[in-house]
Short mmCIF file of C-alpha atoms and ligand atoms in Angstrom, two decimals:
data_model
loop_
_atom_site.label_atom_id
_atom_site.label_comp_id
_atom_site.label_asym_id
_atom_site.label_seq_id
_atom_site.Cartn_x
_atom_site.Cartn_y
_atom_site.Cartn_z
CA MET Q 1 -49.01 -32.20 139.53
CA ASP Q 2 -47.21 -29.37 141.28
CA VAL Q 3 -43.44 -29.23 141.60
CA VAL Q 4 -42.60 -27.84 145.03
CA ARG Q 5 -39.09 -26.54 145.66
CA ARG Q 6 -39.43 -24.74 148.96
CA VAL Q 7 -39.70 -26.33 152.38
CA HIS Q 8 -42.24 -23.79 153.64
CA GLN Q 9 -44.51 -24.40 150.61
CA MET Q 10 -44.47 -28.15 151.19
CA ARG Q 11 -45.28 -27.61 154.86
CA GLU Q 12 -48.20 -25.41 153.91
CA ILE Q 13 -49.58 -28.01 151.47
CA SER Q 14 -49.34 -30.76 154.10
CA ARG Q 15 -50.90 -28.60 156.78
CA GLU Q 16 -53.82 -27.83 154.51
CA ALA Q 17 -54.26 -31.48 153.46
CA ARG Q 18 -54.23 -32.73 157.05
CA GLY Q 19 -56.49 -29.91 158.15
CA THR Q 20 -59.11 -30.97 155.62
CA GLY Q 21 -58.90 -34.63 156.67
CA ARG Q 22 -56.94 -35.88 153.69
CA LYS Q 23 -54.39 -38.65 153.88
CA ILE Q 24 -50.83 -38.12 152.74
CA ALA Q 25 -48.85 -40.99 151.18
CA PHE Q 26 -45.16 -40.28 150.73
CA VAL Q 27 -42.33 -41.84 148.70
CA PRO Q 28 -38.89 -40.41 149.46
CA THR Q 29 -36.30 -40.93 146.69
CA MET Q 30 -33.06 -39.58 145.28
CA GLY Q 31 -34.57 -39.41 141.80
CA ALA Q 32 -33.49 -40.93 138.46
CA LEU Q 33 -36.74 -42.78 138.91
CA HIS Q 34 -37.19 -46.31 137.59
CA ASP Q 35 -39.87 -48.95 137.88
CA GLY Q 36 -38.67 -49.93 141.35
CA HIS Q 37 -39.45 -46.44 142.61
CA LEU Q 38 -42.68 -46.36 140.62
CA SER Q 39 -43.88 -49.58 142.24
CA LEU Q 40 -43.75 -47.69 145.55
CA VAL Q 41 -45.59 -44.75 144.00
CA ARG Q 42 -48.31 -47.09 142.75
CA GLU Q 43 -48.77 -48.53 146.22
CA ALA Q 44 -48.93 -45.02 147.62
CA ARG Q 45 -51.57 -44.08 145.03
CA GLN Q 46 -53.62 -47.14 145.99
CA PHE Q 47 -53.60 -46.04 149.62
CA ALA Q 48 -54.33 -42.40 148.89
CA LYS Q 49 -57.19 -42.82 146.51
CA ALA Q 50 -60.39 -42.07 148.36
CA PRO Q 51 -61.31 -38.71 149.80
CA LEU Q 52 -62.18 -39.01 153.47
CA LYS Q 53 -65.97 -39.31 153.65
CA HIS Q 54 -66.53 -37.80 157.07
CA LYS Q 55 -65.10 -34.36 156.30
CA ALA Q 56 -67.39 -31.98 154.47
CA GLY Q 57 -65.74 -30.49 151.40
CA ALA Q 58 -62.67 -32.76 151.65
CA LYS Q 59 -60.67 -33.03 148.46
CA GLY Q 60 -58.78 -36.18 147.49
CA ASP Q 61 -55.95 -37.75 149.44
CA ILE Q 62 -52.52 -36.87 148.17
CA VAL Q 63 -49.36 -38.63 147.02
CA VAL Q 64 -46.08 -36.80 147.54
CA VAL Q 65 -42.81 -37.97 145.97
CA SER Q 66 -39.60 -36.30 147.05
CA VAL Q 67 -36.48 -36.18 144.90
CA PHE Q 68 -33.49 -35.08 146.91
CA VAL Q 69 -29.91 -36.22 146.43
CA ASN Q 70 -28.97 -35.89 150.06
CA PRO Q 71 -25.43 -34.57 150.50
CA THR Q 72 -25.23 -35.70 154.13
CA GLN Q 73 -25.36 -39.41 153.26
CA PHE Q 74 -22.44 -39.35 150.82
CA GLY Q 75 -18.85 -39.71 152.02
CA PRO Q 76 -16.17 -37.32 150.71
CA THR Q 77 -14.92 -39.86 148.12
CA GLU Q 78 -18.38 -41.05 147.07
CA ASP Q 79 -20.48 -40.26 144.01
CA PHE Q 80 -22.57 -37.29 145.19
CA GLU Q 81 -21.50 -35.11 142.24
CA THR Q 82 -22.02 -37.81 139.61
CA TYR Q 83 -25.17 -39.41 141.06
CA PRO Q 84 -27.67 -39.59 138.14
CA ARG Q 85 -30.05 -36.61 138.08
CA ASP Q 86 -32.89 -36.08 135.62
CA ILE Q 87 -35.66 -34.07 137.20
CA ALA Q 88 -37.56 -33.45 133.93
CA THR Q 89 -37.98 -37.17 133.26
CA ASP Q 90 -38.77 -37.78 136.93
CA ALA Q 91 -41.54 -35.19 136.73
CA ASP Q 92 -43.01 -36.80 133.58
CA LEU Q 93 -43.03 -40.21 135.24
CA CYS Q 94 -44.66 -38.81 138.37
CA ILE Q 95 -47.37 -37.14 136.27
CA GLN Q 96 -48.06 -40.48 134.55
CA GLU Q 97 -48.42 -42.17 137.94
CA GLY Q 98 -50.89 -39.58 139.21
CA VAL Q 99 -48.55 -38.03 141.79
CA ASP Q 100 -49.96 -34.82 143.28
CA TYR Q 101 -46.79 -33.13 144.50
CA LEU Q 102 -43.16 -33.60 143.50
CA PHE Q 103 -41.08 -32.13 146.30
CA CYS Q 104 -37.52 -31.37 145.22
CA PRO Q 105 -35.93 -28.99 147.69
CA GLU Q 106 -32.58 -27.30 147.14
CA PRO Q 107 -29.71 -28.61 149.33
CA GLU Q 108 -29.43 -25.21 151.03
CA GLY Q 109 -33.15 -25.29 151.84
CA MET Q 110 -32.68 -28.57 153.71
CA PHE Q 111 -29.20 -28.00 155.14
CA PRO Q 112 -28.62 -24.25 155.43
CA GLU Q 113 -25.45 -22.69 156.83
CA GLY Q 114 -25.06 -23.57 160.48
CA TYR Q 115 -27.04 -26.81 160.29
CA ARG Q 116 -26.04 -29.01 163.25
CA THR Q 117 -28.67 -31.62 164.16
CA PHE Q 118 -28.38 -35.28 163.18
CA VAL Q 119 -30.27 -38.50 163.86
CA ASP Q 120 -28.27 -41.65 164.47
CA VAL Q 121 -29.65 -45.16 165.01
CA GLU Q 122 -26.93 -46.82 167.06
CA GLY Q 123 -25.66 -50.31 166.26
CA LEU Q 124 -27.88 -51.12 163.29
CA GLY Q 125 -26.39 -48.18 161.42
CA SER Q 126 -22.75 -49.15 161.85
CA VAL Q 127 -22.65 -52.64 160.30
CA LEU Q 128 -22.83 -53.81 156.64
CA GLU Q 129 -23.53 -50.65 154.59
CA GLY Q 130 -22.73 -48.56 157.66
CA ALA Q 131 -19.32 -50.20 158.05
CA SER Q 132 -18.45 -49.59 154.39
CA ARG Q 133 -19.99 -46.10 154.30
CA PRO Q 134 -19.41 -44.37 157.67
CA GLY Q 135 -22.01 -41.67 158.29
CA PHE Q 136 -24.32 -43.00 155.57
CA PHE Q 137 -27.24 -43.97 157.80
CA ARG Q 138 -26.80 -40.88 159.96
CA GLY Q 139 -27.35 -38.89 156.76
CA VAL Q 140 -30.29 -41.04 155.69
CA CYS Q 141 -32.00 -40.93 159.08
CA THR Q 142 -31.49 -37.19 159.36
CA VAL Q 143 -32.92 -36.39 155.95
CA VAL Q 144 -35.84 -38.82 156.28
CA SER Q 145 -36.80 -37.41 159.69
CA LYS Q 146 -36.65 -33.91 158.24
CA LEU Q 147 -38.79 -35.00 155.27
CA PHE Q 148 -41.28 -36.64 157.63
CA HIS Q 149 -41.58 -33.40 159.58
CA ILE Q 150 -42.05 -31.35 156.44
CA VAL Q 151 -44.40 -33.68 154.52
CA ARG Q 152 -46.14 -35.16 157.60
CA PRO Q 153 -47.22 -38.34 155.81
CA HIS Q 154 -49.68 -40.87 157.21
CA ARG Q 155 -47.81 -43.54 155.31
CA ALA Q 156 -44.33 -43.68 153.81
CA TYR Q 157 -43.00 -46.24 151.36
CA PHE Q 158 -39.54 -47.81 151.25
CA GLY Q 159 -38.02 -50.64 149.21
CA GLN Q 160 -36.72 -53.97 150.43
CA LYS Q 161 -33.89 -53.38 147.93
CA ASP Q 162 -32.31 -51.33 150.73
CA ALA Q 163 -33.04 -53.88 153.44
CA GLN Q 164 -30.84 -52.36 156.11
CA GLN Q 165 -32.29 -48.92 155.47
CA ALA Q 166 -35.82 -50.32 155.80
CA LEU Q 167 -34.90 -51.93 159.12
CA ILE Q 168 -33.32 -48.73 160.40
CA MET Q 169 -36.32 -46.66 159.31
CA ARG Q 170 -38.59 -48.95 161.34
CA ARG Q 171 -36.32 -48.60 164.37
CA MET Q 172 -36.15 -44.83 164.04
CA VAL Q 173 -39.92 -44.48 163.72
CA ARG Q 174 -40.43 -46.65 166.80
CA ASP Q 175 -37.68 -45.03 168.88
CA LEU Q 176 -38.72 -41.46 168.09
CA ASN Q 177 -42.48 -42.17 168.27
CA LEU Q 178 -42.95 -40.79 164.78
CA ASP Q 179 -46.58 -40.84 163.76
CA VAL Q 180 -46.21 -42.55 160.38
CA ASP Q 181 -46.87 -46.06 159.08
CA LEU Q 182 -44.08 -47.58 157.04
CA VAL Q 183 -44.67 -49.89 154.11
CA ILE Q 184 -41.75 -51.94 152.82
CA ALA Q 185 -42.27 -53.03 149.22
CA PRO Q 186 -40.53 -55.94 147.45
CA THR Q 187 -37.47 -55.45 145.24
CA LEU Q 188 -38.28 -54.99 141.57
CA ARG Q 189 -35.85 -56.74 139.23
CA HIS Q 190 -35.11 -56.79 135.53
CA ASP Q 191 -35.79 -60.06 133.68
CA ASP Q 192 -32.19 -61.18 134.21
CA GLY Q 193 -32.53 -60.74 137.98
CA VAL Q 194 -30.58 -57.49 138.33
CA ALA Q 195 -32.27 -55.28 140.93
CA MET Q 196 -33.47 -51.99 139.46
CA SER Q 197 -31.28 -49.16 140.64
CA SER Q 198 -30.57 -45.59 139.55
CA ARG Q 199 -26.88 -46.49 139.53
CA ASN Q 200 -27.40 -49.19 136.86
CA ALA Q 201 -27.52 -46.32 134.35
CA ARG Q 202 -23.77 -45.97 134.82
CA LEU Q 203 -22.91 -49.56 133.84
CA ASN Q 204 -21.50 -50.14 130.36
CA PRO Q 205 -22.89 -53.15 128.46
CA ALA Q 206 -20.22 -55.59 129.70
CA GLU Q 207 -20.66 -54.39 133.30
CA ARG Q 208 -24.41 -54.68 132.98
CA VAL Q 209 -23.92 -58.37 132.12
CA ALA Q 210 -21.45 -58.80 134.98
CA ALA Q 211 -24.00 -57.27 137.36
CA THR Q 212 -26.19 -60.35 136.96
CA ALA Q 213 -23.69 -62.15 139.22
CA LEU Q 214 -25.16 -60.41 142.28
CA TYR Q 215 -28.58 -61.93 142.05
CA ARG Q 216 -27.22 -65.24 140.78
CA ALA Q 217 -25.00 -65.43 143.86
CA LEU Q 218 -27.84 -64.46 146.21
CA ASP Q 219 -30.16 -66.98 144.62
CA ARG Q 220 -27.57 -69.71 145.09
CA GLY Q 221 -27.23 -68.73 148.74
CA ARG Q 222 -30.97 -68.82 149.16
CA SER Q 223 -31.27 -72.36 147.78
CA MET Q 224 -28.38 -73.58 149.95
CA ILE Q 225 -30.44 -72.54 152.98
CA ALA Q 226 -34.01 -73.14 151.82
CA ALA Q 227 -33.55 -76.30 149.73
CA GLU Q 228 -30.31 -77.92 150.88
CA GLY Q 229 -30.58 -77.15 154.59
CA VAL Q 230 -27.06 -75.73 154.92
CA GLN Q 231 -26.67 -74.34 158.45
CA GLU Q 232 -23.21 -72.77 158.53
CA SER Q 233 -23.43 -69.09 157.69
CA GLN Q 234 -19.80 -69.03 156.60
CA ARG Q 235 -20.31 -71.80 154.08
CA VAL Q 236 -23.15 -69.86 152.48
CA GLU Q 237 -21.11 -66.66 152.47
CA SER Q 238 -18.14 -68.43 150.81
CA VAL Q 239 -20.24 -69.86 147.99
CA VAL Q 240 -21.94 -66.49 147.37
CA ARG Q 241 -18.54 -64.79 147.35
CA GLU Q 242 -17.06 -67.37 144.94
CA ILE Q 243 -19.81 -66.69 142.41
CA LEU Q 244 -19.12 -62.97 142.63
CA VAL Q 245 -15.34 -63.19 142.34
CA ALA Q 246 -15.67 -65.45 139.30
CA GLU Q 247 -16.74 -62.31 137.40
CA GLU Q 248 -13.66 -60.35 136.43
CA ARG Q 249 -15.48 -56.99 136.46
CA VAL Q 250 -16.88 -57.54 139.97
CA ARG Q 251 -15.05 -56.64 143.18
CA VAL Q 252 -16.74 -57.75 146.41
CA ASP Q 253 -17.21 -55.25 149.21
CA TYR Q 254 -19.08 -57.57 151.58
CA VAL Q 255 -21.17 -60.72 151.64
CA ALA Q 256 -23.20 -61.27 154.81
CA VAL Q 257 -25.58 -63.85 156.13
CA ALA Q 258 -27.31 -61.94 158.91
CA ASP Q 259 -30.32 -62.01 161.19
CA ALA Q 260 -33.06 -60.13 159.32
CA GLU Q 261 -34.12 -58.21 162.48
CA THR Q 262 -30.91 -57.55 164.37
CA LEU Q 263 -28.32 -57.78 161.57
CA GLU Q 264 -26.22 -59.93 163.88
CA ARG Q 265 -24.15 -62.57 162.14
CA PRO Q 266 -24.39 -65.83 164.10
CA SER Q 267 -22.42 -68.88 162.95
CA ARG Q 268 -25.66 -70.79 162.44
CA VAL Q 269 -27.97 -69.49 159.71
CA PRO Q 270 -30.72 -67.53 161.53
CA GLY Q 271 -34.41 -68.41 161.21
CA GLU Q 272 -35.24 -65.16 159.40
CA CYS Q 273 -32.15 -64.61 157.36
CA LEU Q 274 -30.93 -61.73 155.23
CA ILE Q 275 -28.27 -62.47 152.65
CA ALA Q 276 -26.82 -59.12 151.66
CA VAL Q 277 -24.11 -58.26 149.17
CA ALA Q 278 -22.33 -55.10 148.10
CA ALA Q 279 -19.96 -55.16 145.16
CA TRP Q 280 -18.24 -52.85 142.74
CA VAL Q 281 -19.08 -53.54 139.13
CA GLY Q 282 -16.47 -51.51 137.31
CA GLU Q 283 -16.63 -48.11 139.01
CA THR Q 284 -20.22 -48.53 140.22
CA ARG Q 285 -21.07 -49.86 143.66
CA LEU Q 286 -24.25 -51.95 143.77
CA ILE Q 287 -26.10 -53.60 146.64
CA ASP Q 288 -28.70 -56.34 146.67
CA ASN Q 289 -30.21 -58.81 149.10
CA VAL Q 290 -32.67 -61.64 149.56
CA MET Q 291 -34.62 -62.74 152.62
CA VAL Q 292 -34.72 -66.46 153.36
CA LYS Q 293 -36.59 -68.46 155.95
CA ASN Q 294 -34.34 -71.19 157.35
CA PRO Q 295 -36.58 -74.29 157.52
CA GLU Q 296 -34.17 -75.98 159.96
CA ASN Q 297 -34.23 -73.09 162.43
CA PRO Q 298 -37.78 -71.74 162.60
CA ALA Q 299 -37.87 -68.25 164.11
P1 AMP M 301 -33.30 -44.25 146.16
O1 AMP M 301 -33.75 -43.25 145.17
O2 AMP M 301 -32.27 -45.19 145.64
O3 AMP M 301 -32.93 -43.61 147.48
O4 AMP M 301 -34.55 -45.16 146.46
C1 AMP M 301 -35.77 -44.61 146.92
C2 AMP M 301 -36.64 -45.72 147.44
O5 AMP M 301 -36.92 -46.64 146.37
C3 AMP M 301 -35.96 -46.53 148.55
O6 AMP M 301 -36.91 -46.83 149.55
C4 AMP M 301 -35.49 -47.76 147.83
O7 AMP M 301 -35.38 -48.89 148.67
C5 AMP M 301 -36.59 -47.94 146.79
N1 AMP M 301 -36.09 -48.75 145.66
C6 AMP M 301 -34.95 -48.54 144.97
N2 AMP M 301 -34.78 -49.52 144.06
C7 AMP M 301 -35.85 -50.37 144.20
C8 AMP M 301 -36.24 -51.58 143.55
N3 AMP M 301 -35.51 -52.14 142.58
N4 AMP M 301 -37.39 -52.18 143.95
C9 AMP M 301 -38.14 -51.63 144.94
N5 AMP M 301 -37.82 -50.49 145.58
C10 AMP M 301 -36.68 -49.87 145.23
#
């Protein structure tokens, strides 16, 4: 595996790979890799396994993982400085997963002095996470479009763990006619239900236990809709919230029952429904979600 730190080198590698008919599978991350990330890498490796037959002399397809803690998606009071970073371990994990290139550019290589261009997906980017973290999705969309232009993947992999991000990525790719297929992979969880996240590393043991409330609450919301046929979004939101506030170490940011496509929040539970939560567990902000089909309101 090669570690690539410069934008122009990554561009050169991608140009060469495409020129020789090889496919490029890409997993963008902020590092501190865990099994959730690695599940995306494994899917990417599955896709990019066979050399293209029709090109004489073609080498194998390639998997690129990027690790970049993107300054433009953090607000001034957020955890950019303290976000977990461990590039040596990330590189070891990538080697074990058969990654070909680990792209970890320097911030000044991506956003040099005088940088001025941003990508904003209107509407979808200003609710839920976007309401709590103004500018967050503008930063995400900008960095992902830059990474797409540098890496030029045929396929890129994102996690359902960040459901709103996945939705916005789809919208951006469609709206900007980007020539890349997106794959959205399911959320990987620990045995106690807690969604894997780089930020979990910052929880102390008591907070780690308290963090189980998020999935417990979501699971309760899911069964209210899927098994009990509850139709009032607000009722579901209240019960989810009650489970969260019952934990003394948990402070709720938002609980939302939303349409899984539009993120609108109708009073009746939508047919394809996203239940999303964001909560502080001690000093660490976590997000999680589940998708539920409403049997009483088929989409
Ligand atoms: P991050 O490093 O947090 O920006 O995440 C990089 C990618 O990994 C994003 O597409 C996330 O949605 C995805 N991801 C993060 N955690 C998980 C998880 N527990 N299961 C599946 N995918 C995940």
